Amino acid sequence: MRKRLNNLKWLLPIYFLAASVGTLLLGVGGWFYLSTHMESPGAGLWVEYLILILLIAPVVGYFVARSYQRKVDALQLSIKQVAKGNLGERLDVLPGDLFGGIYQDFNTMVSSLESRLRLLQQEGSADVMRNMQSSQDAVLEERRRLARDLHDTVSQQLFAIHMSASSLPKLLEINPEGARMVVEQLVTMSHHAQRQMRSLIAQLRPLELEEQTLEEALGKWFPDYCNQNGLKGRLEIALPEELPDAIEYQLFLIIQEGMANVVKHARASRVSLVLYEAGSQYVLQIEDDGIGFEPNMEKRSSYGLATMRERAERLGGDAEIRSKPGAGTAVHIHIPKFVEAESGEEA
């Protein structure tokens, strides 16, 4: 019987029946009272009393509906929070509450989703760290190759330039014409060395995150990047604690990709980069005042945006891209933040 009373299809008819019985009793009681205590109640008094009786049912219905609407609104708000990536959202389950079963099922569903996304993020993080190790090995090998190239080319040429320049003072006294030829050779060798040095520098791989946090790396990289590309940049980072290495690495790659898109396609003069922690997720925002684009053209027009979304999804997150022609572009990245389980607690 108690389970039936906690079921909406039984509870609403019971409320309706109770309101009807209460209205009927009030009507009969009022009629009896007016008939016995008043000799000749006027028609106006009967009409006022009848209106009062008729208003009881709507008032009761309004308060009952408002109570249910609040519970539905709370459920809808929590669903929106989960849809935005805030997987720490839970609903309070009160004993005997009509919506208790629905709330409990919602909490169970979100907990299951959080566990699966946690596993996805752990797998993605492990994959990212493996790729980082492979990249570091490749960088070390690249450094060794660059060291050999520097020794075999630029270093030897600089030594030859130094020897030729050292002989110039005496050669000017003995053979001015020969000194002029040596000067021409020095110019040629210096140009050749300069071209080779530029080629080697272009091959160097960026290592901005080496022995630095993401906040420290962005504090140096972002202003320099904006200055080099004629952008007025705003950087705002609000992180109460350091991010996991894999998330830092992916976010930095996403930021590099996003800023490259701004430079290549946006024709913007201002760009804003904001990174903060909100509840149980990390939020990255990159916004510019450029030319924007039609949202339905995104998949065909920008490989970079697709790459950013894939990097976010690799860590269980998502990417929201808003743009409109002439109104700039905003990229919002949401990465779930999972709290490590206590020892002995079930995953």
Tab-separated table of N, CA and C in Angstrom, residues 20-38 46 49 52-53 56:
chain	number	residue	atom	x	y	z
A	20	SER	N	-12.008	16.764	-3.658
A	20	SER	CA	-13.439	16.712	-3.967
A	20	SER	C	-14.267	16.465	-2.712
A	21	VAL	N	-13.816	15.502	-1.898
A	21	VAL	CA	-14.536	15.202	-0.645
A	21	VAL	C	-14.505	16.416	0.275
A	22	GLY	N	-13.327	17.074	0.380
A	22	GLY	CA	-13.246	18.260	1.230
A	22	GLY	C	-14.160	19.370	0.740
A	23	THR	N	-14.204	19.559	-0.574
A	23	THR	CA	-15.093	20.587	-1.116
A	23	THR	C	-16.556	20.254	-0.833
A	24	LEU	N	-16.917	18.957	-1.018
A	24	LEU	CA	-18.293	18.535	-0.751
A	24	LEU	C	-18.671	18.719	0.718
A	25	LEU	N	-17.767	18.298	1.612
A	25	LEU	CA	-18.054	18.460	3.040
A	25	LEU	C	-18.172	19.925	3.425
A	26	LEU	N	-17.296	20.744	2.845
A	26	LEU	CA	-17.369	22.166	3.147
A	26	LEU	C	-18.678	22.761	2.634
A	27	GLY	N	-19.093	22.310	1.441
A	27	GLY	CA	-20.346	22.809	0.892
A	27	GLY	C	-21.539	22.403	1.737
A	28	VAL	N	-21.595	21.106	2.118
A	28	VAL	CA	-22.711	20.621	2.950
A	28	VAL	C	-22.692	21.288	4.320
A	29	GLY	N	-21.492	21.420	4.914
A	29	GLY	CA	-21.407	22.061	6.226
A	29	GLY	C	-21.817	23.523	6.166
A	30	GLY	N	-21.366	24.217	5.109
A	30	GLY	CA	-21.748	25.626	4.979
A	30	GLY	C	-23.238	25.790	4.775
A	31	TRP	N	-23.832	24.918	3.942
A	31	TRP	CA	-25.285	25.000	3.720
A	31	TRP	C	-26.042	24.756	5.009
A	32	PHE	N	-25.601	23.744	5.772
A	32	PHE	CA	-26.269	23.436	7.041
A	32	PHE	C	-26.134	24.603	8.029
A	33	TYR	N	-24.913	25.204	8.055
A	33	TYR	CA	-24.687	26.305	8.991
A	33	TYR	C	-25.536	27.515	8.622
A	34	LEU	N	-25.540	27.872	7.356
A	34	LEU	CA	-26.314	29.044	6.948
A	34	LEU	C	-27.812	28.832	7.123
A	35	SER	N	-28.251	27.576	6.909
A	35	SER	CA	-29.684	27.285	7.023
A	35	SER	C	-30.157	27.318	8.463
A	36	THR	N	-29.291	26.893	9.378
A	36	THR	CA	-29.727	26.793	10.777
A	36	THR	C	-29.441	28.053	11.583
A	37	HIS	N	-28.415	28.824	11.234
A	37	HIS	CA	-28.039	29.976	12.032
A	37	HIS	C	-28.494	31.309	11.439
A	38	MET	N	-28.926	31.256	10.218
A	38	MET	CA	-29.406	32.494	9.604
A	38	MET	C	-30.814	32.259	9.092
A	46	TRP	N	-25.019	33.364	-0.690
A	46	TRP	CA	-24.900	32.006	-1.231
A	46	TRP	C	-23.910	31.972	-2.402
A	49	TYR	N	-20.338	32.246	-1.129
A	49	TYR	CA	-19.912	31.002	-0.506
A	49	TYR	C	-19.614	29.938	-1.557
A	52	LEU	N	-16.283	30.635	-3.111
A	52	LEU	CA	-15.220	30.228	-2.198
A	52	LEU	C	-14.985	28.735	-2.264
A	53	ILE	N	-16.061	27.955	-2.352
A	53	ILE	CA	-15.926	26.502	-2.429
A	53	ILE	C	-15.244	26.091	-3.726
A	56	ILE	N	-11.425	26.371	-3.862
A	56	ILE	CA	-10.591	25.502	-3.029
A	56	ILE	C	-9.818	24.498	-3.871
